[in-house]
CSV table of C-alpha atoms and ligand atoms in Angstrom, one decimal:
chain,number,residue,atom,x,y,z
A,1,UNK,CA,0.0,0.0,0.0
A,2,UNK,CA,1.3,3.4,-0.9
A,3,UNK,CA,2.0,5.6,2.1
A,4,UNK,CA,0.8,9.1,1.8
A,5,UNK,CA,-0.8,12.0,3.7
A,6,UNK,CA,-4.6,12.5,3.4
A,7,UNK,CA,-5.8,14.5,0.4
A,8,UNK,CA,-7.3,17.3,2.5
A,9,UNK,CA,-4.0,17.8,4.5
A,10,UNK,CA,-3.2,21.5,4.5
A,11,UNK,CA,0.4,21.9,3.3
A,12,UNK,CA,1.8,25.3,3.3
A,13,UNK,CA,4.1,27.9,4.9
A,14,UNK,CA,3.9,30.5,7.7
A,15,UNK,CA,4.9,34.1,8.2
A,16,UNK,CA,4.0,37.0,10.5
A,17,UNK,CA,3.5,40.6,9.6
A,18,UNK,CA,6.0,41.9,12.1
A,19,UNK,CA,8.9,40.0,10.5
A,20,UNK,CA,7.7,39.8,6.9
A,21,UNK,CA,5.4,42.6,5.8
A,22,UNK,CA,7.6,45.8,6.3
A,23,UNK,CA,6.1,49.2,5.2
A,24,UNK,CA,5.9,50.1,8.9
A,25,UNK,CA,5.0,53.7,8.2
A,26,UNK,CA,3.0,53.3,5.0
A,27,UNK,CA,-0.8,53.0,4.4
A,28,UNK,CA,-1.7,54.7,7.6
A,29,UNK,CA,-0.2,52.0,9.8
A,30,UNK,CA,0.6,53.0,13.4
A,31,UNK,CA,3.8,52.0,15.2
A,32,UNK,CA,3.9,48.7,16.9
A,33,UNK,CA,6.1,47.1,19.6
A,34,UNK,CA,8.0,45.1,17.0
A,35,UNK,CA,9.2,48.3,15.3
A,36,UNK,CA,11.3,49.0,18.4
A,37,UNK,CA,13.3,45.7,18.2
A,38,UNK,CA,16.8,46.8,17.3
A,39,UNK,CA,19.3,44.7,15.4
A,40,UNK,CA,21.9,43.3,17.8
A,41,UNK,CA,25.5,42.6,16.8
A,42,UNK,CA,26.3,38.9,17.4
A,43,UNK,CA,28.9,39.7,20.0
A,44,UNK,CA,26.3,41.6,22.1
A,45,UNK,CA,23.7,38.9,21.9
A,46,UNK,CA,22.5,36.7,24.6
A,47,UNK,CA,21.4,33.2,23.5
A,48,UNK,CA,17.8,34.3,23.5
A,49,UNK,CA,18.5,37.3,21.4
A,50,UNK,CA,18.7,40.3,23.8
A,51,UNK,CA,15.9,42.7,22.9
A,52,UNK,CA,13.4,39.8,22.7
A,53,UNK,CA,13.5,39.0,26.3
A,54,UNK,CA,14.9,42.2,28.0
A,55,UNK,CA,12.1,43.9,29.9
A,56,UNK,CA,11.3,47.1,28.2
A,57,UNK,CA,11.0,50.4,30.0
A,58,UNK,CA,9.6,53.8,29.0
A,59,UNK,CA,13.0,55.4,28.5
A,60,UNK,CA,14.2,52.7,26.0
A,61,UNK,CA,10.9,52.8,24.2
A,62,UNK,CA,11.1,56.6,23.6
A,63,UNK,CA,14.7,56.2,22.6
A,64,UNK,CA,13.8,53.5,20.0
A,65,UNK,CA,11.0,55.5,18.6
A,66,UNK,CA,13.2,58.6,18.1
A,67,UNK,CA,16.4,56.9,17.2
A,68,UNK,CA,17.8,57.9,13.8
A,69,UNK,CA,20.8,55.7,13.9
A,70,UNK,CA,19.9,52.2,15.1
A,71,UNK,CA,18.7,49.5,12.7
A,72,UNK,CA,15.2,48.2,13.2
A,73,UNK,CA,14.9,45.4,10.6
A,74,UNK,CA,11.3,44.4,11.5
A,75,UNK,CA,10.3,47.8,10.1
A,76,UNK,CA,11.1,46.6,6.6
A,77,UNK,CA,10.9,42.8,7.0
A,78,UNK,CA,11.0,41.2,3.6
A,79,UNK,CA,8.8,43.8,2.0
A,80,UNK,CA,5.8,41.5,1.5
A,81,UNK,CA,3.7,44.7,1.5
A,82,UNK,CA,4.9,45.6,-1.9
A,83,UNK,CA,5.7,42.2,-3.2
A,84,UNK,CA,2.8,40.1,-2.1
A,85,UNK,CA,1.7,39.2,-5.7
A,86,UNK,CA,5.2,37.8,-6.5
A,87,UNK,CA,5.4,35.9,-3.2
A,88,UNK,CA,1.9,34.4,-3.5
A,89,UNK,CA,2.7,33.3,-7.1
A,90,UNK,CA,5.8,31.5,-5.7
A,91,UNK,CA,3.7,29.8,-3.0
A,92,UNK,CA,1.2,28.7,-5.7
A,93,UNK,CA,4.1,27.3,-7.8
A,94,UNK,CA,5.0,25.1,-4.8
A,95,UNK,CA,1.4,24.0,-4.6
A,96,UNK,CA,0.6,25.5,-1.2
A,97,UNK,CA,-2.9,24.6,0.1
A,98,UNK,CA,-2.7,27.2,2.9
A,99,UNK,CA,-0.6,30.2,3.8
A,100,UNK,CA,-0.3,31.4,7.4
A,101,UNK,CA,0.1,35.2,7.8
A,102,UNK,CA,-0.8,37.7,10.5
A,103,UNK,CA,-2.7,41.0,10.3
A,104,UNK,CA,-0.8,43.9,11.9
A,105,UNK,CA,-3.3,45.3,14.4
A,106,UNK,CA,-1.9,48.8,14.0
A,107,UNK,CA,-2.5,48.7,10.3
A,108,UNK,CA,-6.2,48.4,11.0
A,109,UNK,CA,-6.4,50.5,14.1
A,110,UNK,CA,-3.2,52.7,14.1
A,111,UNK,CA,-3.4,53.6,17.8
A,112,UNK,CA,-5.4,50.5,18.8
A,113,UNK,CA,-8.3,52.3,20.5
A,114,UNK,CA,-10.1,54.0,17.5
A,115,UNK,CA,-13.7,53.0,16.7
A,116,UNK,CA,-13.3,53.5,13.0
A,117,UNK,CA,-10.8,51.3,11.2
A,118,UNK,CA,-8.1,52.5,8.7
A,119,UNK,CA,-9.6,51.6,5.3
A,120,UNK,CA,-6.2,51.5,3.6
A,121,UNK,CA,-5.1,48.8,6.0
A,122,UNK,CA,-8.2,46.8,5.5
A,123,UNK,CA,-7.9,47.1,1.7
A,124,UNK,CA,-4.3,45.8,1.8
A,125,UNK,CA,-5.4,42.5,3.3
A,126,UNK,CA,-8.4,42.3,1.0
A,127,UNK,CA,-6.0,42.4,-1.9
A,128,UNK,CA,-3.8,39.7,-0.3
A,129,UNK,CA,-6.7,37.4,0.4
A,130,UNK,CA,-8.1,37.9,-3.1
A,131,UNK,CA,-4.7,37.0,-4.5
A,132,UNK,CA,-4.6,33.8,-2.4
A,133,UNK,CA,-8.1,33.0,-3.5
A,134,UNK,CA,-7.1,33.3,-7.1
A,135,UNK,CA,-4.8,30.3,-6.6
A,136,UNK,CA,-7.1,28.4,-4.3
A,137,UNK,CA,-4.8,28.9,-1.3
A,138,UNK,CA,-6.6,29.0,2.1
A,139,UNK,CA,-5.4,31.8,4.4
A,140,UNK,CA,-4.7,30.9,8.0
A,141,UNK,CA,-4.7,34.3,9.8
A,142,UNK,CA,-3.2,35.1,13.2
A,143,UNK,CA,-4.7,38.2,14.8
A,144,UNK,CA,-1.8,39.0,17.0
A,145,UNK,CA,1.7,37.8,16.3
A,146,UNK,CA,4.5,39.4,18.3
A,147,UNK,CA,3.3,43.0,17.8
A,148,UNK,CA,1.0,45.4,19.6
A,149,UNK,CA,0.1,49.0,18.9
A,150,UNK,CA,2.4,51.4,20.7
A,151,UNK,CA,-0.6,53.7,21.2
A,152,UNK,CA,-2.0,51.1,23.6
A,153,UNK,CA,1.4,50.7,25.4
A,154,UNK,CA,1.5,54.5,26.1
A,155,UNK,CA,-2.1,55.2,27.0
A,156,UNK,CA,-3.1,51.9,28.6
A,157,UNK,CA,0.1,50.1,29.7
A,158,UNK,CA,-0.6,47.1,27.5
A,159,UNK,CA,-2.5,44.0,28.2
A,160,UNK,CA,-2.5,44.3,32.0
A,161,UNK,CA,-5.3,46.9,31.4
A,162,UNK,CA,-8.7,45.3,31.0
A,163,UNK,CA,-9.8,47.9,28.5
A,164,UNK,CA,-7.4,46.3,26.0
A,165,UNK,CA,-9.8,43.3,25.9
A,166,UNK,CA,-12.5,45.5,24.3
A,167,UNK,CA,-10.1,47.1,21.8
A,168,UNK,CA,-9.0,43.6,20.7
A,169,UNK,CA,-12.5,42.2,20.4
A,170,UNK,CA,-13.5,45.3,18.3
A,171,UNK,CA,-10.5,44.7,16.1
A,172,UNK,CA,-11.3,41.0,15.8
A,173,UNK,CA,-14.9,41.7,15.0
A,174,UNK,CA,-13.9,44.2,12.4
A,175,UNK,CA,-11.7,41.8,10.5
A,176,UNK,CA,-14.1,38.8,10.9
A,177,UNK,CA,-16.9,40.9,9.3
A,178,UNK,CA,-14.7,42.4,6.6
A,179,UNK,CA,-13.1,39.1,5.5
A,180,UNK,CA,-16.2,36.9,5.9
A,181,UNK,CA,-16.1,34.3,3.1
A,182,UNK,CA,-12.5,35.0,2.4
A,183,UNK,CA,-10.9,33.6,5.5
A,184,UNK,CA,-12.1,30.7,7.7
A,185,UNK,CA,-9.0,29.6,9.6
A,186,UNK,CA,-8.0,32.0,12.4
A,187,UNK,CA,-5.6,32.0,15.4
A,188,UNK,CA,-6.1,34.5,18.1
A,189,UNK,CA,-2.6,34.9,19.8
A,190,UNK,CA,0.7,33.6,18.5
A,191,UNK,CA,2.6,31.6,21.1
A,192,UNK,CA,0.3,32.9,23.9
A,193,UNK,CA,2.6,31.3,26.4
A,194,UNK,CA,5.4,33.7,25.5
A,195,UNK,CA,3.6,36.6,27.0
A,196,UNK,CA,4.3,34.9,30.3
A,197,UNK,CA,8.0,35.1,29.5
A,198,UNK,CA,8.6,38.3,27.7
A,199,UNK,CA,5.8,40.8,28.3
A,200,UNK,CA,6.6,43.6,26.0
A,201,UNK,CA,6.6,42.4,22.4
A,202,UNK,CA,3.2,40.7,22.5
A,203,UNK,CA,1.8,42.2,25.7
A,204,UNK,CA,2.9,45.8,25.5
A,205,UNK,CA,4.1,45.7,29.2
A,206,UNK,CA,6.8,48.0,30.5
A,207,UNK,CA,8.9,47.2,33.5
A,208,UNK,CA,10.5,50.3,34.9
A,209,UNK,CA,12.9,48.6,37.3
A,210,UNK,CA,14.1,46.2,34.6
A,211,UNK,CA,12.5,43.2,36.3
A,212,UNK,CA,9.6,41.2,35.0
A,213,UNK,CA,6.6,41.6,37.3
A,214,UNK,CA,4.8,38.3,37.5
A,215,UNK,CA,1.6,39.9,38.8
A,216,UNK,CA,1.3,42.1,35.7
A,217,UNK,CA,2.3,39.3,33.4
A,218,UNK,CA,-0.3,36.9,34.5
A,219,UNK,CA,-3.0,39.5,34.7
A,220,UNK,CA,-2.2,40.4,31.1
A,221,UNK,CA,-2.3,36.7,30.2
A,222,UNK,CA,-5.7,36.4,31.8
A,223,UNK,CA,-6.9,39.4,29.7
A,224,UNK,CA,-5.6,37.6,26.6
A,225,UNK,CA,-7.5,34.5,27.5
A,226,UNK,CA,-10.7,36.5,27.9
A,227,UNK,CA,-10.1,38.4,24.7
A,228,UNK,CA,-9.4,35.2,22.8
A,229,UNK,CA,-12.7,33.6,24.1
A,230,UNK,CA,-14.7,36.6,23.3
A,231,UNK,CA,-13.2,36.8,19.8
A,232,UNK,CA,-14.0,33.1,19.4
A,233,UNK,CA,-17.6,33.8,20.4
A,234,UNK,CA,-18.0,36.7,18.0
A,235,UNK,CA,-16.1,34.9,15.2
A,236,UNK,CA,-18.5,32.0,15.4
A,237,UNK,CA,-21.5,34.4,15.5
A,238,UNK,CA,-20.4,36.3,12.4
A,239,UNK,CA,-19.6,33.1,10.4
A,240,UNK,CA,-20.3,29.6,11.7
A,241,UNK,CA,-17.8,28.4,9.1
A,242,UNK,CA,-15.0,30.0,11.0
A,243,UNK,CA,-12.5,27.7,12.7
A,244,UNK,CA,-10.7,29.5,15.5
A,245,UNK,CA,-7.6,28.0,17.1
A,246,UNK,CA,-5.2,28.7,20.0
A,247,UNK,CA,-1.4,28.7,19.4
A,248,UNK,CA,1.3,27.5,21.7
A,249,UNK,CA,5.1,27.5,21.6
A,250,UNK,CA,5.3,23.8,22.5
A,251,UNK,CA,8.3,22.9,24.6
A,252,UNK,CA,8.8,19.3,25.0
A,253,UNK,CA,11.0,18.9,28.1
A,254,UNK,CA,12.5,15.4,28.5
A,255,UNK,CA,13.7,14.4,32.1
A,256,UNK,CA,17.5,14.2,32.1
A,257,UNK,CA,17.4,10.9,34.0
A,258,UNK,CA,15.0,8.4,35.5
A,259,UNK,CA,15.6,10.0,38.9
A,260,UNK,CA,12.0,10.6,40.2
A,261,UNK,CA,12.9,14.2,41.0
A,262,UNK,CA,13.8,14.7,37.3
A,263,UNK,CA,10.5,13.1,36.2
A,264,UNK,CA,8.6,15.5,38.6
A,265,UNK,CA,10.6,18.4,37.2
A,266,UNK,CA,9.5,17.5,33.6
A,267,UNK,CA,5.9,17.5,34.8
A,268,UNK,CA,6.4,21.0,36.2
A,269,UNK,CA,7.8,22.1,32.8
A,270,UNK,CA,4.8,20.6,31.1
A,271,UNK,CA,2.5,22.5,33.5
A,272,UNK,CA,4.4,25.7,32.8
A,273,UNK,CA,3.9,25.2,29.1
A,274,UNK,CA,0.4,23.6,28.9
A,275,UNK,CA,-1.3,25.9,31.3
A,276,UNK,CA,-2.2,28.1,28.3
A,277,UNK,CA,-3.7,25.2,26.3
A,278,UNK,CA,-5.5,23.9,29.3
A,279,UNK,CA,-7.4,27.2,29.8
A,280,UNK,CA,-8.1,27.7,26.1
A,281,UNK,CA,-9.1,24.1,25.2
A,282,UNK,CA,-10.5,22.8,28.5
A,283,UNK,CA,-12.1,26.1,29.4
A,284,UNK,CA,-10.8,26.6,33.0
A,285,UNK,CA,-7.7,27.4,35.0
A,286,UNK,CA,-5.9,24.1,35.9
A,287,UNK,CA,-5.7,23.4,39.6
A,288,UNK,CA,-1.8,23.1,39.5
A,289,UNK,CA,-1.6,26.8,38.9
A,290,UNK,CA,-3.1,27.6,42.3
A,291,UNK,CA,0.1,26.6,44.0
A,292,UNK,CA,2.2,28.6,41.5
A,293,UNK,CA,0.1,31.8,42.0
A,294,UNK,CA,0.1,31.3,45.8
A,295,UNK,CA,3.9,30.8,46.1
A,296,UNK,CA,4.6,33.8,43.8
A,297,UNK,CA,2.1,36.1,45.5
A,298,UNK,CA,0.0,36.5,42.4
A,299,UNK,CA,-3.6,37.5,42.9
A,300,UNK,CA,-5.4,37.6,39.6
A,301,UNK,CA,-8.4,39.9,39.2
A,302,UNK,CA,-11.3,38.0,37.7
A,303,UNK,CA,-14.4,40.0,36.7
A,304,UNK,CA,-17.8,38.6,37.2
A,305,UNK,CA,-18.6,36.2,34.3
A,306,UNK,CA,-15.0,35.5,33.4
A,307,UNK,CA,-15.2,31.8,34.4
A,308,UNK,CA,-18.3,31.4,32.1
A,309,UNK,CA,-16.6,33.2,29.2
A,310,UNK,CA,-13.6,30.8,29.4
A,311,UNK,CA,-15.7,27.7,29.7
A,312,UNK,CA,-18.3,28.6,27.0
A,313,UNK,CA,-16.0,29.9,24.2
A,314,UNK,CA,-13.2,27.4,23.9
A,315,UNK,CA,-11.2,27.1,20.7
A,316,UNK,CA,-12.0,24.7,17.8
A,317,UNK,CA,-8.5,23.4,17.3
A,318,UNK,CA,-5.0,23.6,18.8
A,319,UNK,CA,-2.0,24.9,16.8
A,320,UNK,CA,1.6,25.0,17.9
A,321,UNK,CA,5.2,25.7,16.9
A,322,UNK,CA,7.8,23.0,17.2
A,323,UNK,CA,11.4,23.5,16.5
A,324,UNK,CA,13.2,21.4,19.1
A,325,UNK,CA,13.0,19.5,22.4
A,326,UNK,CA,14.8,20.3,25.6
A,327,UNK,CA,16.1,18.5,28.7
A,328,UNK,CA,15.2,19.3,32.2
A,329,UNK,CA,16.7,18.2,35.6
A,330,UNK,CA,15.8,18.9,39.2
A,331,UNK,CA,18.0,21.7,40.7
A,332,UNK,CA,19.3,19.2,43.3
A,333,UNK,CA,20.6,16.9,40.5
A,334,UNK,CA,22.6,19.6,38.6
A,335,UNK,CA,26.2,18.9,38.1
A,336,UNK,CA,29.1,21.0,36.9
A,337,UNK,CA,29.6,19.3,33.6
A,338,UNK,CA,26.1,19.8,32.1
A,339,UNK,CA,26.3,21.5,28.8
A,340,UNK,CA,23.9,24.3,28.1
A,341,UNK,CA,22.4,24.7,24.6
A,342,UNK,CA,20.4,27.6,23.1
A,343,UNK,CA,16.9,27.1,21.9
A,344,UNK,CA,13.6,28.6,20.9
A,345,UNK,CA,12.9,31.1,23.7
A,346,UNK,CA,14.7,28.9,26.2
A,347,UNK,CA,18.2,27.9,27.4
A,348,UNK,CA,18.5,24.4,28.5
A,349,UNK,CA,20.7,21.4,29.1
A,350,UNK,CA,22.0,19.9,25.9
A,351,UNK,CA,20.8,16.4,24.8
A,352,UNK,CA,23.8,14.2,24.0
A,353,UNK,CA,21.7,12.2,21.5
A,354,UNK,CA,20.9,15.2,19.3
A,355,UNK,CA,22.7,17.5,16.9
A,356,UNK,CA,22.1,21.2,16.8
A,357,UNK,CA,21.5,23.9,14.1
A,358,UNK,CA,23.8,26.8,13.3
A,359,UNK,CA,22.1,28.7,16.2
A,360,UNK,CA,22.4,25.8,18.7
A,361,UNK,CA,18.8,24.6,18.6
A,362,UNK,CA,18.8,20.9,18.9
A,363,UNK,CA,17.1,18.9,16.1
A,364,UNK,CA,14.7,16.3,17.2
A,365,UNK,CA,12.2,14.9,14.6
A,366,UNK,CA,11.0,12.1,16.9
A,367,UNK,CA,10.2,14.8,19.5
A,368,UNK,CA,7.6,16.1,17.1
A,369,UNK,CA,5.8,12.7,17.1
A,370,UNK,CA,6.1,12.6,20.9
A,371,UNK,CA,4.6,16.1,21.0
A,372,UNK,CA,1.7,15.2,18.6
A,373,UNK,CA,0.9,12.1,20.6
A,374,UNK,CA,1.0,13.9,24.0
A,375,UNK,CA,-1.1,16.8,22.9
A,376,UNK,CA,-3.7,14.6,21.2
A,377,UNK,CA,-3.9,12.3,24.2
A,378,UNK,CA,-4.5,15.2,26.5
A,379,UNK,CA,-6.9,17.4,24.5
A,380,UNK,CA,-8.5,15.2,21.8
A,381,UNK,CA,-9.0,18.2,19.5
A,382,UNK,CA,-7.6,18.6,15.9
A,383,UNK,CA,-4.0,19.7,15.9
A,384,UNK,CA,-2.2,22.0,13.4
A,385,UNK,CA,1.6,22.4,13.2
A,386,UNK,CA,1.8,26.1,12.2
A,387,UNK,CA,5.6,26.5,12.7
A,388,UNK,CA,8.5,24.2,12.2
A,389,UNK,CA,11.7,24.7,10.3
A,390,UNK,CA,15.4,25.3,10.3
A,391,UNK,CA,17.1,28.7,10.7
A,392,UNK,CA,20.4,28.4,8.8
A,393,UNK,CA,23.1,30.3,6.9
A,394,UNK,CA,22.4,30.0,3.2
A,395,UNK,CA,24.7,31.0,0.3
A,396,UNK,CA,23.4,32.6,-2.9
A,397,UNK,CA,25.5,31.3,-5.7
A,398,UNK,CA,26.5,33.4,-8.7
A,399,UNK,CA,24.0,31.6,-10.9
A,400,UNK,CA,21.1,32.4,-8.5
A,401,UNK,CA,20.9,28.9,-7.0
A,402,UNK,CA,20.9,28.1,-3.3
A,403,UNK,CA,21.8,24.6,-2.2
A,404,UNK,CA,20.3,23.8,1.2
A,405,UNK,CA,20.4,20.0,1.7
A,406,UNK,CA,20.5,20.6,5.5
A,407,UNK,CA,17.0,22.2,5.4
A,408,UNK,CA,15.7,19.4,3.2
A,409,UNK,CA,17.1,16.8,5.6
A,410,UNK,CA,15.5,18.6,8.6
A,411,UNK,CA,12.1,18.9,7.0
A,412,UNK,CA,12.2,15.3,5.5
A,413,UNK,CA,12.8,13.9,9.0
A,414,UNK,CA,10.1,15.9,10.6
A,415,UNK,CA,7.5,15.2,7.9
A,416,UNK,CA,8.1,11.5,8.3
A,417,UNK,CA,7.4,11.7,12.0
A,418,UNK,CA,4.2,13.6,11.3
A,419,UNK,CA,3.1,10.7,9.1
A,420,UNK,CA,3.9,8.3,12.0
A,421,UNK,CA,1.8,10.4,14.4
A,422,UNK,CA,-1.2,10.3,12.0
A,423,UNK,CA,-0.8,6.6,11.8
A,424,UNK,CA,-0.8,6.6,15.6
A,425,UNK,CA,-4.2,8.1,15.4
A,426,UNK,CA,-3.5,11.8,15.8
A,427,UNK,CA,-5.9,14.2,14.0
A,428,UNK,CA,-3.5,16.5,12.2
A,429,UNK,CA,-5.0,19.3,10.0
A,430,UNK,CA,-1.9,20.6,8.3
A,431,UNK,CA,1.6,21.8,8.4
A,432,UNK,CA,2.9,25.3,7.7
A,433,UNK,CA,6.7,25.5,7.5
A,434,UNK,CA,8.0,28.6,9.3
A,435,UNK,CA,9.4,31.4,7.3
A,436,UNK,CA,8.6,29.9,3.9
A,437,UNK,CA,10.0,33.0,2.3
A,438,UNK,CA,13.1,34.3,4.2
A,439,UNK,CA,12.1,36.9,6.9
A,440,UNK,CA,13.6,38.7,9.8
A,441,UNK,CA,14.3,36.6,12.9
A,442,UNK,CA,11.9,37.1,15.9
A,443,UNK,CA,14.6,36.7,18.5
A,444,UNK,CA,17.7,38.3,16.9
A,445,UNK,CA,16.2,40.6,14.3
A,446,UNK,CA,18.6,39.3,11.7
A,447,UNK,CA,18.0,38.3,8.1
A,448,UNK,CA,20.9,35.9,7.9
A,449,UNK,CA,19.0,33.3,10.1
A,450,UNK,CA,17.1,32.0,7.1
A,451,UNK,CA,14.2,29.5,7.1
A,452,UNK,CA,12.7,29.9,3.6
A,453,UNK,CA,12.2,27.8,0.5
A,454,UNK,CA,12.7,31.2,-1.1
A,455,UNK,CA,15.8,33.3,-0.6
A,456,UNK,CA,15.4,37.1,-0.1
A,457,UNK,CA,18.4,39.1,-1.2
A,458,UNK,CA,18.7,41.3,1.8
A,459,UNK,CA,21.3,41.4,4.6
A,460,UNK,CA,21.1,42.1,8.3
A,461,UNK,CA,21.4,45.8,7.7
A,462,UNK,CA,18.6,45.9,5.1
A,463,UNK,CA,20.9,46.3,2.1
A,464,UNK,CA,20.1,44.3,-1.0
A,465,UNK,CA,17.7,44.1,-3.9
A,466,UNK,CA,15.1,42.1,-1.9
A,467,UNK,CA,14.7,40.0,-5.0
A,468,UNK,CA,13.5,36.4,-4.5
A,469,UNK,CA,15.4,33.2,-5.5
A,470,UNK,CA,14.2,29.6,-5.4
A,471,UNK,CA,16.3,27.4,-3.1
A,472,UNK,CA,16.7,23.6,-3.8
A,473,UNK,CA,14.2,23.0,-1.0
A,474,UNK,CA,11.6,24.9,-3.0
A,475,UNK,CA,11.6,22.2,-5.7
A,476,UNK,CA,11.8,19.5,-3.0
A,477,UNK,CA,8.7,20.8,-1.2
A,478,UNK,CA,6.8,21.2,-4.4
A,479,UNK,CA,7.3,17.5,-5.0
A,480,UNK,CA,6.3,16.6,-1.4
A,481,UNK,CA,3.0,18.5,-1.8
A,482,UNK,CA,2.3,17.2,-5.3
A,483,UNK,CA,2.8,13.6,-4.2
A,484,UNK,CA,1.0,14.0,-0.8
A,485,UNK,CA,4.2,13.1,0.8
A,486,UNK,CA,4.4,9.8,-1.1
A,487,UNK,CA,7.8,10.6,-2.5
A,488,UNK,CA,9.3,10.7,1.0
A,489,UNK,CA,7.4,7.9,2.6
A,490,UNK,CA,7.8,5.0,0.1
B,1,BG6,C1,8.5,31.4,16.9
B,1,BG6,C2,7.8,32.6,16.5
B,1,BG6,O1,8.8,31.4,18.3
B,1,BG6,O2,9.8,31.1,16.4
B,1,BG6,C3,8.3,33.2,15.2
B,1,BG6,O3,6.4,32.5,16.5
B,1,BG6,C4,9.8,33.1,15.1
B,1,BG6,O4,7.8,34.6,15.1
B,1,BG6,C5,10.1,31.6,15.1
B,1,BG6,O5,10.3,33.8,14.0
B,1,BG6,C6,11.6,31.3,14.9
B,1,BG6,O6,12.4,32.1,15.9
B,1,BG6,P1,13.6,33.0,15.4
B,1,BG6,O7,14.0,33.7,16.6
B,1,BG6,O8,14.6,32.1,14.8
B,1,BG6,O9,13.0,33.9,14.3
């Protein structure tokens, strides 16, 4: 029997406005938190990419907004704003069934709190969705991906303020109405668990003393939960065809040993990570968080009716990003020799059985099957892998070719494990490879960390033609989609 993926499987690629769209000051768009992410020289970088996790304060924010010398690559991204037709044609050539992109909130509501939307911003996404529709590519749209209107940072102090819930729901309602019939797959917040780690980029929170304030962070998270549920409610009312999902940065944390304390430690790590999915899929705060809140003196403010909102308007499916796994060990079992490795949003102990990418992220295809099984066992809702891929250094040859066997190898191994998971019984809706056309890195704001099937001729300083070139992986992925994966699996 020929092995292949189901015909209806949604193959595609993923991007986000803040790293890909550019044109930060065109079309009436207002400034967003991502516009203040400065390019960091490699020698000044922490493993997590400095600006991404450093708590932002008012002084640094004003500095970035008025800075005439620093480089802020997310302001220009890959210039999708001006090149969307060319990019979508390339996606169609690969045979994409779906394309994940995000709407920049401040393109629709420049300050965040207006009642009337910016028509020019709405018209831009109309044009993008029409172009996708021309090729039969289904858009998968994230409402908030690592950006937040600066107007709401300054006037309302970000998501810790309950008023932001109303502004977000108004924004969601506006785009659900406008794009009814054009878009049916939606995600509310990208990697909602990252707000609990970084605060500023997706939450608009400022920390004047340079320290993350857990009370504010978790209150902001609570407000995003409520906003997501209310957006889900209104999204279903506007169009019952809408499928609305949550999105988690999945962090699979293997216990370092079979020492019972290490096993318990990995359960704690799972709780830290799955708390967000537990609320958004199961519809209530999990009991294990009570202890965490108590021990950290966090007292969340719930308004009357919040519990009902969370339980009534849960999501339709679960989406997640998966780049790597990690290893965890109880503090009492730490030894001097343990090697530390970098990773997506985390630093952790390195796994001796795995190799790492150019950026130190450990490559673990079987971990994807582990993750799919664990999530499906726990939630029993359809799953969607909306980010996975390899950030690597690519070379543009003089004849315009790019040879990226390392990327093909990474993707080949992960896709085979996805197939195994489907055979295990996991309900998997689709797969969108992260950064299908090269874009600016979220963590380090550099262009040279490339994920794409398509090379964008731009460097870390924003120099270059921004012309697009097909990599070897472009042709490879085209064959994967055309054969429903059969060319890899048989
Ligand atoms: C995910 C984000 O965490 O990882 C993306 O949702 C991001 O926005 C991706 O780009 C890869 O991370 P990085 O730092 O390599 O761009």
